[in-house]
Coordinates of C-alpha atoms in Angstrom, one line a residue:
Chain B
G1 CA -7.2 -22.2 -2.5
A2 CA -9.8 -20.6 -0.4
V3 CA -13.1 -19.5 -2.0
V4 CA -14.6 -16.0 -1.8
S5 CA -18.0 -15.3 -3.3
Q6 CA -19.7 -12.0 -4.2
H7 CA -23.3 -11.2 -4.9
P8 CA -24.5 -9.8 -7.2
S9 CA -22.0 -10.3 -10.0
W10 CA -23.4 -7.3 -11.8
V11 CA -26.0 -4.6 -11.0
I12 CA -27.5 -1.6 -12.7
C13 CA -29.1 1.0 -10.6
K14 CA -30.5 4.5 -11.0
S15 CA -28.7 7.6 -9.8
G16 CA -29.6 8.4 -6.2
T17 CA -30.4 4.8 -5.1
S18 CA -28.4 2.6 -2.9
V19 CA -26.8 -0.8 -3.7
K20 CA -25.6 -3.5 -1.4
I21 CA -22.9 -5.9 -2.4
E22 CA -22.3 -9.1 -0.3
C23 CA -18.9 -10.8 0.1
R24 CA -18.7 -14.3 1.7
S25 CA -15.9 -16.6 2.6
L26 CA -17.2 -20.0 1.7
D27 CA -14.9 -22.5 3.3
F28 CA -13.1 -20.5 6.0
Q29 CA -13.7 -17.8 8.6
A30 CA -12.3 -14.4 7.8
T31 CA -11.7 -11.9 10.6
T32 CA -10.5 -9.4 8.0
M33 CA -11.9 -8.7 4.6
F34 CA -10.9 -6.0 2.1
W35 CA -12.9 -4.0 -0.4
Y36 CA -11.2 -2.8 -3.6
R37 CA -12.3 -0.8 -6.6
Q38 CA -10.9 -1.2 -10.0
F39 CA -11.3 1.1 -13.0
P40 CA -10.8 -0.3 -16.6
K41 CA -7.2 -1.2 -17.4
Q42 CA -6.1 -0.2 -14.0
S43 CA -4.8 -1.9 -10.9
L44 CA -6.9 -2.5 -7.7
M45 CA -7.4 0.3 -5.4
L46 CA -7.9 -0.5 -1.7
M47 CA -11.0 1.2 -0.4
A48 CA -11.3 -0.1 3.1
T49 CA -10.4 -2.9 5.5
S50 CA -13.3 -4.6 7.1
N51 CA -12.8 -6.2 10.5
E52 CA -15.4 -8.5 12.0
G53 CA -17.2 -6.9 14.9
S54 CA -15.6 -3.5 14.6
K55 CA -15.7 -0.5 12.4
A56 CA -14.1 -0.6 9.0
T57 CA -10.9 1.3 8.3
Y58 CA -11.1 3.5 5.2
E59 CA -8.3 4.6 3.0
Q60 CA -7.6 8.2 2.5
G61 CA -10.0 9.8 0.1
V62 CA -12.8 7.2 0.5
E63 CA -16.0 8.5 1.9
K64 CA -17.1 6.3 4.8
D65 CA -20.7 7.7 4.7
K66 CA -21.0 6.9 1.0
F67 CA -19.4 3.4 1.1
L68 CA -20.9 1.7 4.2
I69 CA -19.2 -1.5 5.2
N70 CA -20.5 -4.0 7.7
H71 CA -18.7 -7.1 8.7
A72 CA -21.3 -8.7 10.9
S73 CA -20.0 -12.3 10.9
L74 CA -16.8 -14.2 10.2
T75 CA -18.1 -15.2 6.8
L76 CA -19.9 -12.1 5.5
S77 CA -19.0 -8.5 4.8
T78 CA -21.2 -6.1 2.9
L79 CA -20.5 -2.9 1.0
T80 CA -23.4 -0.5 0.5
V81 CA -22.9 2.3 -2.0
T82 CA -25.3 5.0 -0.9
S83 CA -26.9 7.6 -3.1
A84 CA -25.0 6.2 -6.1
H85 CA -24.0 8.4 -8.9
P86 CA -22.6 7.6 -12.4
E87 CA -19.1 8.2 -11.2
D88 CA -19.5 5.4 -8.7
S89 CA -19.8 3.0 -11.7
S90 CA -16.9 0.6 -11.3
F91 CA -15.8 -3.0 -10.6
Y92 CA -15.9 -3.7 -6.9
I93 CA -13.9 -6.7 -5.6
C94 CA -13.8 -8.0 -2.1
S95 CA -11.0 -10.1 -0.6
A96 CA -10.3 -12.1 2.5
R97 CA -7.1 -13.1 4.1
I98 CA -6.5 -16.3 5.9
P99 CA -3.5 -17.4 7.9
T100 CA -1.4 -20.0 6.2
R101 CA -1.1 -21.7 9.5
A102 CA -3.3 -21.3 12.5
G103 CA -2.0 -18.9 15.0
T104 CA 0.6 -17.4 12.8
R105 CA 0.9 -13.9 11.3
S106 CA 1.6 -15.4 7.9
Y107 CA -1.4 -14.9 5.5
E108 CA -2.7 -15.6 2.0
Q109 CA -5.2 -13.3 0.4
Y110 CA -8.0 -14.4 -1.9
F111 CA -10.3 -12.4 -4.0
G112 CA -13.9 -12.7 -5.0
P113 CA -15.1 -12.6 -8.6
G114 CA -16.1 -9.0 -8.4
T115 CA -19.3 -7.0 -8.9
R116 CA -19.8 -4.7 -11.9
L117 CA -21.8 -1.7 -10.8
T118 CA -23.4 0.6 -13.4
V119 CA -25.2 3.7 -12.3
T120 CA -27.4 5.3 -14.9
Chain M
G1 CA 4.9 3.3 2.2
E2 CA 5.6 0.5 -0.1
N3 CA 5.9 1.1 -3.9
V4 CA 5.8 -1.8 -6.4
E5 CA 6.9 -1.2 -10.0
Q6 CA 5.9 -3.8 -12.6
H7 CA 7.2 -4.3 -16.1
P8 CA 6.3 -4.6 -18.9
S9 CA 2.8 -3.2 -19.0
T10 CA 2.0 -5.4 -22.0
L11 CA 3.6 -8.5 -23.3
S12 CA 2.9 -10.6 -26.4
V13 CA 4.5 -14.0 -26.9
Q14 CA 4.0 -16.8 -29.3
E15 CA 2.3 -19.9 -28.0
G16 CA 5.0 -22.2 -26.5
D17 CA 7.4 -19.5 -25.8
S18 CA 8.3 -18.3 -22.3
A19 CA 7.0 -15.1 -20.6
V20 CA 8.8 -13.1 -17.9
I21 CA 7.3 -10.3 -15.8
K22 CA 9.4 -8.4 -13.4
C23 CA 8.6 -6.4 -10.3
T24 CA 10.6 -4.3 -7.9
Y25 CA 9.6 -3.2 -4.4
S26 CA 10.9 -0.4 -2.2
D27 CA 10.2 -1.6 1.4
S28 CA 12.9 -4.0 2.6
A29 CA 10.5 -5.1 5.3
S30 CA 8.1 -6.7 2.8
N31 CA 8.2 -10.4 3.3
Y32 CA 5.5 -12.0 1.1
F33 CA 5.1 -11.7 -2.7
P34 CA 2.0 -13.1 -4.3
W35 CA 1.2 -13.1 -8.0
Y36 CA -2.4 -12.8 -9.3
K37 CA -3.9 -13.6 -12.6
Q38 CA -7.0 -11.6 -13.6
E39 CA -9.1 -12.6 -16.6
L40 CA -11.5 -10.2 -18.2
G41 CA -14.5 -9.4 -16.0
K42 CA -13.3 -11.6 -13.1
G43 CA -11.5 -11.2 -9.8
P44 CA -7.8 -11.8 -9.3
Q45 CA -6.8 -15.4 -8.8
L46 CA -3.8 -16.3 -6.7
I47 CA -1.5 -18.4 -8.9
I48 CA 1.8 -18.5 -7.0
D49 CA 3.5 -16.8 -4.1
I50 CA 6.9 -16.6 -2.5
R51 CA 8.1 -15.7 1.0
S52 CA 11.2 -13.8 1.9
N53 CA 13.0 -16.8 3.2
V54 CA 12.9 -18.5 -0.2
G55 CA 14.7 -17.6 -3.4
E56 CA 12.7 -19.6 -5.9
K57 CA 9.4 -21.5 -6.1
K58 CA 8.0 -23.5 -9.0
D59 CA 4.5 -24.9 -9.7
Q60 CA 4.3 -26.8 -13.0
R61 CA 4.8 -24.2 -15.8
I62 CA 5.0 -21.1 -13.5
A63 CA 7.9 -20.1 -11.3
V64 CA 8.7 -17.1 -9.2
T65 CA 12.2 -15.9 -8.2
L66 CA 13.0 -13.4 -5.4
N67 CA 16.2 -11.4 -5.0
K68 CA 15.9 -9.7 -1.6
T69 CA 19.2 -7.8 -2.0
A70 CA 18.1 -6.1 -5.2
K71 CA 14.4 -6.0 -4.0
H72 CA 13.0 -7.5 -7.1
F73 CA 11.0 -10.6 -8.0
S74 CA 9.9 -12.2 -11.2
L75 CA 7.2 -14.4 -12.6
H76 CA 8.2 -17.0 -15.3
I77 CA 5.7 -18.8 -17.4
T78 CA 7.1 -21.5 -19.7
E79 CA 5.4 -23.2 -22.6
T80 CA 2.7 -20.5 -22.7
Q81 CA -0.8 -21.4 -23.9
P82 CA -3.6 -19.2 -25.1
E83 CA -5.4 -19.6 -21.8
D84 CA -2.5 -17.9 -20.1
S85 CA -3.6 -14.7 -21.7
A86 CA -4.7 -12.4 -18.9
V87 CA -3.6 -9.5 -16.8
Y88 CA -1.0 -10.4 -14.2
F89 CA -0.5 -8.4 -11.0
C90 CA 2.5 -8.7 -8.6
A91 CA 2.1 -7.6 -5.1
A92 CA 4.2 -7.1 -2.0
I93 CA 3.0 -7.5 1.6
R94 CA 4.6 -6.4 4.8
S95 CA 3.1 -8.9 7.2
G96 CA 4.0 -9.1 10.8
A97 CA 3.2 -8.0 14.3
G98 CA 0.6 -5.4 14.1
S99 CA 0.9 -4.7 10.4
Y100 CA -0.5 -6.0 7.1
Q101 CA -0.3 -4.0 4.0
L102 CA -0.6 -5.3 0.4
T103 CA 0.6 -3.2 -2.5
F104 CA -0.1 -4.1 -6.1
G105 CA 1.9 -3.4 -9.2
K106 CA 0.1 -1.8 -12.1
G107 CA -0.3 -5.1 -14.0
T108 CA 0.9 -6.7 -17.1
K109 CA -1.4 -7.7 -19.9
L110 CA -0.1 -10.9 -21.4
S111 CA -1.3 -12.0 -24.8
V112 CA -0.3 -15.5 -26.0
I113 CA -0.6 -15.7 -29.8
P114 CA -1.7 -19.1 -31.1

């Protein structure tokens, strides 16, 4: 399957600082990437959909000024958690979708390894 | 919107036995059903998927079945091994002209007892 990488795999930061998480598609171009958040023992919660060259679409309840998403190229999307607070501590996972066949609307979705954020 | 129910939430089986996880979905327009395996501290890994024009798909020890009429799909793991222990998520996607929305189930924690 397709490979999606994330960096860093874990990060500890102090309250009030900002943290940037990178998501890369390694062997394919992804026009659309997704950012999820996962709390312990829970399912994945979609935060936003990141489209290359345009503004991200945020899910209801997700603060776009707090979680800045930039999808500057077909292989890179970044999530910046601004002015982080302890309640932002979570497991953040990016995902990319690729068409199963070029030119079709049939997709597969692959996930990165996740980034564990701890805000102290 | 779509709603995906997944059962059971936890499942323990003896090594070598079979494991079955079931999901139901609400949106009859959903047409793609992937299954993901998530090990502790890692991202979900796509292990098998099925599209709405197929009733069953098998890949070695894992298989997925789909009943469109009843709107449910299941994951079957045979000859389970300790390394199968993980959390499994089902998902349903409505993919088509102008739309793409993936909805996850709440997950099933599978424990394979040696």
